[in-house]
Short mmCIF file of C-alpha atoms and ligand atoms in Angstrom, two decimals:
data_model
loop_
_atom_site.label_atom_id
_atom_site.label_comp_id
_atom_site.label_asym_id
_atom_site.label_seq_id
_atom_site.Cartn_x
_atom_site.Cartn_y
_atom_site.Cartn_z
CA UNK A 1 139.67 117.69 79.37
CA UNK A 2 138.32 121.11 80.60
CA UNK A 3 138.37 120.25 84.69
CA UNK A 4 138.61 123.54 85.61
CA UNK A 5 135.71 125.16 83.96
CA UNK A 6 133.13 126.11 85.91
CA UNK A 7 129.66 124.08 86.49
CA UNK A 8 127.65 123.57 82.81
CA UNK A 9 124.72 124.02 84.69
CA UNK A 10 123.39 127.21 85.96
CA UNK A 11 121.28 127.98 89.92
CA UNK A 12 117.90 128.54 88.55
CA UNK A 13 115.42 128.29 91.20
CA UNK A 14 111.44 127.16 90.70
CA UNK A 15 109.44 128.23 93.15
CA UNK A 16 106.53 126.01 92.37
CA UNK A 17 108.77 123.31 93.21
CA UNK A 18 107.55 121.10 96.41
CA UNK A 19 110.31 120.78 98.85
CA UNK A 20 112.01 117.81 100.33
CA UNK A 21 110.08 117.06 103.63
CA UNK A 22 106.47 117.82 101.73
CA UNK A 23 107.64 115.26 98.91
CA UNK A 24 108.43 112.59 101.12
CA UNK A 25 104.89 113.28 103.09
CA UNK A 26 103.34 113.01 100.07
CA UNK A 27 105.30 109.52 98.94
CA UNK A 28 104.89 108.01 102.22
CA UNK A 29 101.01 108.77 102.24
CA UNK A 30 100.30 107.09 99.13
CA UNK A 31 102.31 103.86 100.04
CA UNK A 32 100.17 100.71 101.10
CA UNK A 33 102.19 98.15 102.98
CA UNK A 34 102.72 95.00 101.63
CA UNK A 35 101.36 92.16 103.02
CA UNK A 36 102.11 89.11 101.58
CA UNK A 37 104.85 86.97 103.85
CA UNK A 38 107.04 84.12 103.01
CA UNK A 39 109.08 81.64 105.39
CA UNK A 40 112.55 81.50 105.06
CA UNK A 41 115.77 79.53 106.11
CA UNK A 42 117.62 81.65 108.49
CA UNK A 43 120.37 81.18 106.48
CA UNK A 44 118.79 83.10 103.43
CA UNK A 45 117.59 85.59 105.60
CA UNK A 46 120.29 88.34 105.67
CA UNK A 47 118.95 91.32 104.54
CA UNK A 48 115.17 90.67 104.40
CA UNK A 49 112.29 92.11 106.63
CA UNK A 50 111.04 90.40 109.37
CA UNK A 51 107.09 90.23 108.99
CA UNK A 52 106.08 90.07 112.96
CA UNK A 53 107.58 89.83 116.23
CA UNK A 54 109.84 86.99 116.96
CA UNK A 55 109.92 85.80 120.23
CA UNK A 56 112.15 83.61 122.40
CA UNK A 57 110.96 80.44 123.66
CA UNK A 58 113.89 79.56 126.37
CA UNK A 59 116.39 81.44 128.54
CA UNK A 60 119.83 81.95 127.29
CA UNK A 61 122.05 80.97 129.14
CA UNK A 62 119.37 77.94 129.98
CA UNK A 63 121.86 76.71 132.56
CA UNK A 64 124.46 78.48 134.59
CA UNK A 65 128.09 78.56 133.77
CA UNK A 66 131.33 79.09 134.48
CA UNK A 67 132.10 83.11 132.42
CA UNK A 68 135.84 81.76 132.98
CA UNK A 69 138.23 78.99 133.15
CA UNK A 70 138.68 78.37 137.12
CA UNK A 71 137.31 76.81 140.09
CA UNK A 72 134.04 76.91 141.57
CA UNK A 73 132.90 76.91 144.96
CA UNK A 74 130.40 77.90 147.90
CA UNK A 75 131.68 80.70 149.45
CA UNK A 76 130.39 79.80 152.80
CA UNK A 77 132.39 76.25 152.45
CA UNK A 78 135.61 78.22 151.49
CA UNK A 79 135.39 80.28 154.74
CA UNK A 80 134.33 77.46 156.91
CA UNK A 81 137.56 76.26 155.13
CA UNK A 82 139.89 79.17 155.52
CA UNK A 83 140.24 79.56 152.03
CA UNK A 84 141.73 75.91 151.07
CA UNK A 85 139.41 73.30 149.57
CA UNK A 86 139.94 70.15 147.41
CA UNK A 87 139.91 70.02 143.98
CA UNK A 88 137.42 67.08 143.63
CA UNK A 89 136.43 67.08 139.80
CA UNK A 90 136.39 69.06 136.58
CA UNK A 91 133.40 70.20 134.33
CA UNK A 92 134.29 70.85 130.85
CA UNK A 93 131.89 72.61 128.31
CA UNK A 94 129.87 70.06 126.76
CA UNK A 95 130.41 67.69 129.60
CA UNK A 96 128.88 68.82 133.15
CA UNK A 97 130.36 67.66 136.57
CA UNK A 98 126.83 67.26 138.00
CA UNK A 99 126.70 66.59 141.56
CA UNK A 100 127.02 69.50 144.54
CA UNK A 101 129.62 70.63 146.29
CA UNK A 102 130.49 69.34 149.28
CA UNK A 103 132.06 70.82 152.09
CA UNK A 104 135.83 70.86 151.52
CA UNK A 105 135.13 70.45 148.22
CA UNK A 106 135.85 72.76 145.13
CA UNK A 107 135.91 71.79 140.71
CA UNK A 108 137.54 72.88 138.19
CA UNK A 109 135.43 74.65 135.54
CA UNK A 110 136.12 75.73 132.11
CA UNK A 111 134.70 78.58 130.11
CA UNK A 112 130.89 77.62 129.41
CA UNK A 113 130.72 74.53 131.54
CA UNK A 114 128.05 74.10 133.72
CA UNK A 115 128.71 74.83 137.23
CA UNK A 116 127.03 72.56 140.21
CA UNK A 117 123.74 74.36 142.15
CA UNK A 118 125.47 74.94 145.49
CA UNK A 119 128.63 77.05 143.36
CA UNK A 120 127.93 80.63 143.87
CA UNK A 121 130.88 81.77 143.00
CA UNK A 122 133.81 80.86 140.32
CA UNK A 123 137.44 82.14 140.65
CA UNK A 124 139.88 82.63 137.93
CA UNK A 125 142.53 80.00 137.38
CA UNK A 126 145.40 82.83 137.41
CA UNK A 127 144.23 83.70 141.37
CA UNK A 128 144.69 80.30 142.73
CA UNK A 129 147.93 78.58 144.29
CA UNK A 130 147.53 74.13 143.69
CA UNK A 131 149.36 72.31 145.66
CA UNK A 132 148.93 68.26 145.76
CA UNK A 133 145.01 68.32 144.64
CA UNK A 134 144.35 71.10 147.44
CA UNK A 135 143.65 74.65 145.94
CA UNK A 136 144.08 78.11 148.06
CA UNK A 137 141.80 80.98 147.57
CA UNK A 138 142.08 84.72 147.47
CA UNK A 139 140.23 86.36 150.18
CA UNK A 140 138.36 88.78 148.41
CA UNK A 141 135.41 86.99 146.61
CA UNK A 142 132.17 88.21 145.72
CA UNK A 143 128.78 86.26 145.56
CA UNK A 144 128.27 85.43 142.07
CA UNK A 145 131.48 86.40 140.45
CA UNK A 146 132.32 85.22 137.36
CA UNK A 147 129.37 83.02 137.00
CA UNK A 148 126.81 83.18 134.22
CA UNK A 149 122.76 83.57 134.97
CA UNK A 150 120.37 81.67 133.94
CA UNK A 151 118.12 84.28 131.25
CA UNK A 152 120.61 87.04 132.06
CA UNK A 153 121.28 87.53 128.33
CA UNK A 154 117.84 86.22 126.70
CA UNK A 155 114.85 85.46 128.94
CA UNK A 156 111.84 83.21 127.77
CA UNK A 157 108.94 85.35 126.29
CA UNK A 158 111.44 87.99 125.53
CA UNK A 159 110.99 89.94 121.84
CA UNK A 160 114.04 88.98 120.09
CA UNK A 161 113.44 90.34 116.42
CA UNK A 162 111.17 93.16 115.97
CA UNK A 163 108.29 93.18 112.82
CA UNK A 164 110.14 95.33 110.67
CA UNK A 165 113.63 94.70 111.02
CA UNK A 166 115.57 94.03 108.51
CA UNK A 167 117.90 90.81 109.21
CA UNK A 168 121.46 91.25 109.86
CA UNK A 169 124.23 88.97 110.96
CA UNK A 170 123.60 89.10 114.93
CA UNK A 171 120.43 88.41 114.05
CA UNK A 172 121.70 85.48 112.52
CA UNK A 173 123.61 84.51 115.68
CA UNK A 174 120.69 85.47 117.95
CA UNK A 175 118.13 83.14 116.16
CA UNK A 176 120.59 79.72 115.89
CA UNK A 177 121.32 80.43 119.77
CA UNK A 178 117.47 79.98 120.34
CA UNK A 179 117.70 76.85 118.05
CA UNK A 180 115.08 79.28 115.06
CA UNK A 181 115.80 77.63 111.34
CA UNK A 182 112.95 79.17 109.71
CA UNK A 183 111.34 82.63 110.04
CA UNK A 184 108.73 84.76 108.15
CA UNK A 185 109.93 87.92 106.16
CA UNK A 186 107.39 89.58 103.72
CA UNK A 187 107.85 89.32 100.08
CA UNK A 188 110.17 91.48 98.09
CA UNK A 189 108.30 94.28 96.69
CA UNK A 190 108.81 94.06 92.71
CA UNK A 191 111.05 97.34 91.66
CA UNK A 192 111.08 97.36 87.50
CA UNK A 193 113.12 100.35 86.11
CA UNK A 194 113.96 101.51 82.37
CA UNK A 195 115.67 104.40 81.04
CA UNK A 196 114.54 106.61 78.57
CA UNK A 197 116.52 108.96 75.52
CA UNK A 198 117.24 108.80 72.38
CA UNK A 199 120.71 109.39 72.81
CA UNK A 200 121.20 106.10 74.68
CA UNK A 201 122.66 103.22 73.17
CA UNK A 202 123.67 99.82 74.88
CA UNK A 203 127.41 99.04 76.90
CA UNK A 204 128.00 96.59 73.99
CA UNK A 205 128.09 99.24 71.09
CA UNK A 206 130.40 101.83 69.78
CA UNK A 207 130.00 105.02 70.75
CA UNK A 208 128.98 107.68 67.86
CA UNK A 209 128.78 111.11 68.30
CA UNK A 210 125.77 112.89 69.95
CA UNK A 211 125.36 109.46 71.63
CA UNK A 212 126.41 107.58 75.27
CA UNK A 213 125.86 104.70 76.89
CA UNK A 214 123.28 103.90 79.15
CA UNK A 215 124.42 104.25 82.94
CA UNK A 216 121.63 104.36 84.87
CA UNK A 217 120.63 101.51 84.67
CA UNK A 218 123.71 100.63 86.09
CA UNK A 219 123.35 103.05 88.51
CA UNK A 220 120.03 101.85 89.88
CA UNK A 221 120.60 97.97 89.56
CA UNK A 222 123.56 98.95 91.95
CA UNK A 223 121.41 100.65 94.52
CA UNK A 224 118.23 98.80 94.23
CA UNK A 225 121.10 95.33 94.94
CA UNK A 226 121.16 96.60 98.24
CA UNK A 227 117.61 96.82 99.57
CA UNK A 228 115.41 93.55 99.58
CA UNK A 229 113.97 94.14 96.45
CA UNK A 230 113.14 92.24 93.21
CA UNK A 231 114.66 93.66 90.71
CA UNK A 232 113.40 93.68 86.96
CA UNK A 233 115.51 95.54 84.06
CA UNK A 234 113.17 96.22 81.69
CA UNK A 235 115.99 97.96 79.05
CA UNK A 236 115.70 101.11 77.74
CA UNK A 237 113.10 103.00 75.82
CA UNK A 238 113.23 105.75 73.42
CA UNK A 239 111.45 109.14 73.90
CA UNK A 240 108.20 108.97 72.34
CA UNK A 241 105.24 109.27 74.31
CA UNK A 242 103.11 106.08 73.04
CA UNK A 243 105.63 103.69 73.52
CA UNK A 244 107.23 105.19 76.78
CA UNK A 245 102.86 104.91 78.06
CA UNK A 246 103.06 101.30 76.85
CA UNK A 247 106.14 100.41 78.48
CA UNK A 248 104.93 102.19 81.76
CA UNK A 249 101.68 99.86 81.65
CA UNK A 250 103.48 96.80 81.37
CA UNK A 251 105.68 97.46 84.02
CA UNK A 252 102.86 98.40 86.55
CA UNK A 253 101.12 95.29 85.39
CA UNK A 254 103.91 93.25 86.88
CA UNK A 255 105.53 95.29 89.71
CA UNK A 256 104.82 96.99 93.37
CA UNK A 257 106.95 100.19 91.84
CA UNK A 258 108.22 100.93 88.29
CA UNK A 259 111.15 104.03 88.21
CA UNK A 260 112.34 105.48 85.26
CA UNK A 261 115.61 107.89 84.69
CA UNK A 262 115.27 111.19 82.38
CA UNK A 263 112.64 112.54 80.18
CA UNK A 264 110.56 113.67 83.26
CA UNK A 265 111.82 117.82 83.10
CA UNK A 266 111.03 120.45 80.25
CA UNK A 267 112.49 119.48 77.46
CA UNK A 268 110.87 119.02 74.23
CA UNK A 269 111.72 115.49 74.24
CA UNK A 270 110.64 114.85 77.86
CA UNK A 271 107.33 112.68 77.51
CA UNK A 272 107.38 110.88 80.83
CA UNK A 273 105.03 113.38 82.61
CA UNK A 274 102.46 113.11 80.13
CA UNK A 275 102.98 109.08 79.43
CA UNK A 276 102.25 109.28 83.01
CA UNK A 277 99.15 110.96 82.70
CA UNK A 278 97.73 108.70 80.10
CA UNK A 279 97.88 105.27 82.02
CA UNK A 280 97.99 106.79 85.49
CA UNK A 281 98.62 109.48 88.00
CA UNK A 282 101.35 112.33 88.28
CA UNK A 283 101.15 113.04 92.06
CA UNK A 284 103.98 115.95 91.64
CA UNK A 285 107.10 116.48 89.42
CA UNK A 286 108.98 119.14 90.46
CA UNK A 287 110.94 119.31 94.12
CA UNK A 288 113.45 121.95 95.18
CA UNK A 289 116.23 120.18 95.70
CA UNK A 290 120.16 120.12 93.61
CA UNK A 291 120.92 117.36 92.89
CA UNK A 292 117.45 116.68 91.46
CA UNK A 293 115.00 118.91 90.75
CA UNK A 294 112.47 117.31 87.91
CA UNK A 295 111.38 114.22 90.09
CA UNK A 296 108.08 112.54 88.96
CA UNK A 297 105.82 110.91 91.47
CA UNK A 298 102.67 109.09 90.82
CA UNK A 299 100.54 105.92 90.38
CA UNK A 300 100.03 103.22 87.79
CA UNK A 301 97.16 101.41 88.70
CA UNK A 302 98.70 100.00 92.49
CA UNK A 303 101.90 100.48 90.98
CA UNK A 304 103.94 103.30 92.62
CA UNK A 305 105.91 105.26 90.23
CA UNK A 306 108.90 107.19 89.97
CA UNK A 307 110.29 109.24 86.98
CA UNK A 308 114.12 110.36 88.13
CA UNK A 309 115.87 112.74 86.54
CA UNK A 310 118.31 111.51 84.14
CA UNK A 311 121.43 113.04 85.24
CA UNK A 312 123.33 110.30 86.96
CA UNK A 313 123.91 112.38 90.31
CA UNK A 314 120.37 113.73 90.55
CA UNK A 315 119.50 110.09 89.73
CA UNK A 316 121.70 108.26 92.62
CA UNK A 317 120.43 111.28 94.92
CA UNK A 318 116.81 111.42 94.16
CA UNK A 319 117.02 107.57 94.59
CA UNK A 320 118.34 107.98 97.98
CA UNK A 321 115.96 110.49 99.40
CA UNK A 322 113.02 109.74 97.83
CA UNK A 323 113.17 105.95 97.02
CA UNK A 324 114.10 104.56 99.82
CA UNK A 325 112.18 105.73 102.60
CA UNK A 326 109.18 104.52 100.44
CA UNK A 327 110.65 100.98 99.65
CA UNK A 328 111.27 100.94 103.89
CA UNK A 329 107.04 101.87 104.03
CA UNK A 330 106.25 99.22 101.84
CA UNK A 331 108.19 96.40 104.17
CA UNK A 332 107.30 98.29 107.14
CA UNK A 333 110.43 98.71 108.31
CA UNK A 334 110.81 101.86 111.06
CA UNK A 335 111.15 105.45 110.03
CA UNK A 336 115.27 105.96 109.99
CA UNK A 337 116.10 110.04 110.65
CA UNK A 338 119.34 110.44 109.08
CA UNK A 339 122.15 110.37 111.00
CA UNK A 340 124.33 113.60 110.62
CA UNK A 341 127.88 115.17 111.81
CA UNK A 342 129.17 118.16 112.01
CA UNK A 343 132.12 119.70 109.82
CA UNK A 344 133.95 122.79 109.16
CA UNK A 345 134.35 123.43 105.35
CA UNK A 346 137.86 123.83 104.18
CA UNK A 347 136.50 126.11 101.24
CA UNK A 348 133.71 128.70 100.65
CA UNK A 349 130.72 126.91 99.16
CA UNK A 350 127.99 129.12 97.71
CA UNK A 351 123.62 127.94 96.48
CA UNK A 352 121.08 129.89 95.51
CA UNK A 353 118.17 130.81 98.18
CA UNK A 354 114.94 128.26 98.20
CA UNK A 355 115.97 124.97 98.03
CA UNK A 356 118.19 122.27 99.61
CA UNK A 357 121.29 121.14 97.94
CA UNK A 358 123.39 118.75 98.60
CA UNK A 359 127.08 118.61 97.64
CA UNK A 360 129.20 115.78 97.59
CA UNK A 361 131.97 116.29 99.94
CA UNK A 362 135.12 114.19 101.35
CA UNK A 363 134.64 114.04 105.08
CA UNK A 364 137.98 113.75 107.25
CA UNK A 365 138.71 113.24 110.92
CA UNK A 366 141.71 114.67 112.39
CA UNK A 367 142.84 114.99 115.97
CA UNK A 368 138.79 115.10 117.03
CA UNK A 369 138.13 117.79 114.14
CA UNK A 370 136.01 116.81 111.19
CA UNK A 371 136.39 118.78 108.21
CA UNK A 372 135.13 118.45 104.79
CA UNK A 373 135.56 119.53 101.19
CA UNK A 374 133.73 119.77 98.16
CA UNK A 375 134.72 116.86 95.76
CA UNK A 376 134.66 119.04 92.67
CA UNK A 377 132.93 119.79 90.00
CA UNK A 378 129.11 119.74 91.57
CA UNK A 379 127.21 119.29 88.17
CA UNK A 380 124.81 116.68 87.92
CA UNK A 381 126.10 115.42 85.29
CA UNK A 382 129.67 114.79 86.95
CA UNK A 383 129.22 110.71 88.60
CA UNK A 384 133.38 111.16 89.51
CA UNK A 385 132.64 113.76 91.92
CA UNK A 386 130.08 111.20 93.67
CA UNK A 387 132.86 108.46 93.23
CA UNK A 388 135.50 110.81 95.31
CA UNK A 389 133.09 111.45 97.81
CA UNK A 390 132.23 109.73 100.80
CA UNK A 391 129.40 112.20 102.27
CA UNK A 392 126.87 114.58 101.16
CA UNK A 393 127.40 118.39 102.33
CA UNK A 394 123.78 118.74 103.26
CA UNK A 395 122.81 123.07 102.75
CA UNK A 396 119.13 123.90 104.11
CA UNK A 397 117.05 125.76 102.03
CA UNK A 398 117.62 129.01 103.61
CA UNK A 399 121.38 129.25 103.23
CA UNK A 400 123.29 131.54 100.98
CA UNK A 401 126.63 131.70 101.03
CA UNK A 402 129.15 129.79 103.56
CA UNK A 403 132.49 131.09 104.68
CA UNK A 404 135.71 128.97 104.58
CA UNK A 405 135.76 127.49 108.09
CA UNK A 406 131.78 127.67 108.56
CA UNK A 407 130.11 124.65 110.43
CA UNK A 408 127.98 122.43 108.04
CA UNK A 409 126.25 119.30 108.39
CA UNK A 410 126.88 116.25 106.40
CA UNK A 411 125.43 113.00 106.21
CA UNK A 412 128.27 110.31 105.75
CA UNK A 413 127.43 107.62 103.22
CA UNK A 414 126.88 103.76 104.12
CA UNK A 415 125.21 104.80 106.95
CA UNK A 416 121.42 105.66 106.16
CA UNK A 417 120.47 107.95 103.45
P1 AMP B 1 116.85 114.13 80.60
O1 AMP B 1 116.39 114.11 82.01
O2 AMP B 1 116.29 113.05 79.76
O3 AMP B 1 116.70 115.49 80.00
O4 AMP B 1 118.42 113.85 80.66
C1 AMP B 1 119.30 114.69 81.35
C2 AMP B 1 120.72 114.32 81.08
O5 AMP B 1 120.95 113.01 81.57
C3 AMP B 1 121.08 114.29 79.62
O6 AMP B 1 122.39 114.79 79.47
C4 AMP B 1 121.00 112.83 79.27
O7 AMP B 1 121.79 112.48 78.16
C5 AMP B 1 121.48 112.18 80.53
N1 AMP B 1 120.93 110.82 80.69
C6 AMP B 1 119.65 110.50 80.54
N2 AMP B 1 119.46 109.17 80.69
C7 AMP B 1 120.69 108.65 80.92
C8 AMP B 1 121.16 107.33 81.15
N3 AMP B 1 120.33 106.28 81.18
N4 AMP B 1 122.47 107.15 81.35
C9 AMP B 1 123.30 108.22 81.33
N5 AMP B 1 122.92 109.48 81.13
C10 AMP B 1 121.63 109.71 80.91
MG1 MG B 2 116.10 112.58 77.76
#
């Protein structure tokens, strides 16, 4: 264990590489929605994309109600009454008193039960003093109180799921109140991955020297679980150019997007640019960003294509950026802007001019201050520091060096990057 050497992995900085914002232009423009839709139970419906509007065909609430258990009454009656009138019946949810209100009269009303036309206003059960069947009111009551409109939460016509949305659990609640069971989501867009390298050999084996086990596809089965996705592992492949262009084509023949981790930077051994080339299109393949760096974009056929680096880090965080603001495209879902915080580092955090990095940090909230630290060692190569952290320390391009106690922004994790 050597944990306090420095990082393996020197700043170099390529300034032919495309930066972040210009990459994701250039994704984004070659990305052709999908189209095709399927209907779904509600109840399999978490997660997926809704493929038009959805709108609401009653009010909720369709009747009014009672927002508490009490009585209900006509204010004008209860004055005429000076505040006493007679407790003449009881609506319960589920079972409605259903005549009106007469003049001395006043019901008893539970939470949800329907309250009778004349009732304009309900009092709580706590304000009231019963004595033999009559009931005396407060003085203080206002028209309406405590008494549920008719459309106030939903109205008829109203847009209750927008095309593009991806389904979550209010959704769920939202749809059975309007008595939906089926709805139309597109199609999950086909993702097949592989890895590439000699080097890798499967979890199942023993480990020899010189070789390790194939993560990333791991890695990216784990992230692509998330999104509403197909997924197809299509194993690992080693680096030679024919069979890496063979393996490319079948992929594309069968998928919406096929990714790939390593062989895509300099090496002598890296083969996926010009695999690429033979059955397709390299868009670009180098970006200025750490994590990351080699990052191959391009185009099998329809098939959009993605060669990640194969360090695990610059893997997970190419994936992030890159990946899945396309996969949102494809299902049409709505541009997201990452949602950032501030933070004061606790340490001095250095990066080399021309490109955007982004270290992985541990983000902590204390007395209103948030403050962060670098998880350790930033290599790409080092997953544990991405295990530790729970944010990335996002540096712009143009910064140099940062002070102990600077302001920084960071983009906390589980929320949208
Ligand atoms: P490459 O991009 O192929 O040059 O690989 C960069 C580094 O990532 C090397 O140290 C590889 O051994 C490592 N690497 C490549 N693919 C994988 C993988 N599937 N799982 C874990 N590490 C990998
Ligand atoms: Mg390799």
């Amino acid at each position: 264990m050597h944990k306090n050497i420095k990082n393996s992995c020197v700043n170099d900085f390529d300034p032919s590489a495309l930066d972040e914002i210009t990459a994701i232009k250039q994704i984004l423009k070659s990305i052709t929605a999908i189209k095709k839709i399927e209907t779904i139970n509600i109840m399999d419906s978490l997660g997926r994309i809704a493929s038009k509007n959805i709108k609401s065909s009653i009010n909720i609430p369709s009747f009014r109600n009672s927002a508490m258990d009490g009585y209900a009454l006509n204010i004008e009656n209860l004055k005429k009454n000076k505040y006493n009138l007679k407790e003449q019946g009881i609506s319960l949810a589920g079972q409605a008193y259903d005549k009106k209100l007469k003049n001395k009269e006043t019901i008893r009303v539970m939470t949800g039960a329907v309250i009778p036309d004349n009732a304009d206003a309900v009092i709580m059960k706590e304000m009231i003093d019963e004595k033999d069947g009559m009931i005396s009111f407060p003085d203080f009551i206002q028209k309406n109180q405590n008494i549920r409109d008719i459309g106030e939460d939903i109205t008829t016509g109203d847009i209750v799921i927008r095309q593009g949305r991806q389904i979550n659990y209010v959704d769920l609640g939202i749809l059975s109140s309007l008595g939906i069971r089926k709805i139309n989501v597109f199609k999950k867009p086909i993702v097949s991955f592989f890895s590439t390298g000699d080097e890798l050999i499967a979890i199942n084996k023993k480990l020899k020297k010189g070789l390790i086990y194939d993560s990333n596809r791991y890695l990216l089965f784990g992230l692509l679980s998330e999104l509403p996705v197909q997924i197809k592992d299509m194993g690992v492949v080693k680096d030679n150019e024919e069979v890496l262009a063979k393996k490319l084509k079948e992929c594309a023949k069968v998928s919406d997007i096929v990714i790939t981790t390593g062989g895509v930077s300099v090496g002598d051994a890296d083969y996926i640019k010009s695999a690429l080339r033979k059955v397709g299109k390299v868009n670009f393949w180098k970006i200025a960003i750490k994590p990351g760096r080699p990052l191959a974009h391009g185009k099998i056929k329809n098939a959009l294509f993605f060669g990640l680096p194969g360090n695990p880090v610059s893997a997970a965080v190419t994936f992030q950026i890159f990946i899945i603001p396309a996969i949102r495209k494809i299902l049409q879902m709505p541009h997201s802007s990452k949602l950032t915080m501030k933070a004061q580092v606790k340490s001095a955090l250095s990066k080399k001019k021309g490109r955007i990095e982004y270290k992985r940090g541990l983000l902590e909230q204390k007395d209103g201050i948030n403050t962060v630290n670098t998880t350790g060692l930033q290599g790409s190569n080092i997953l544990s520091s991405l295990s530790k952290a729970n944010c990335y320390i996002r540096l712009s391009s143009e910064t140099e060096k940062i002070k102990k106690g600077d302001i920084v922004e960071v983009i906390p994790f589980d929320i949208n990057l």
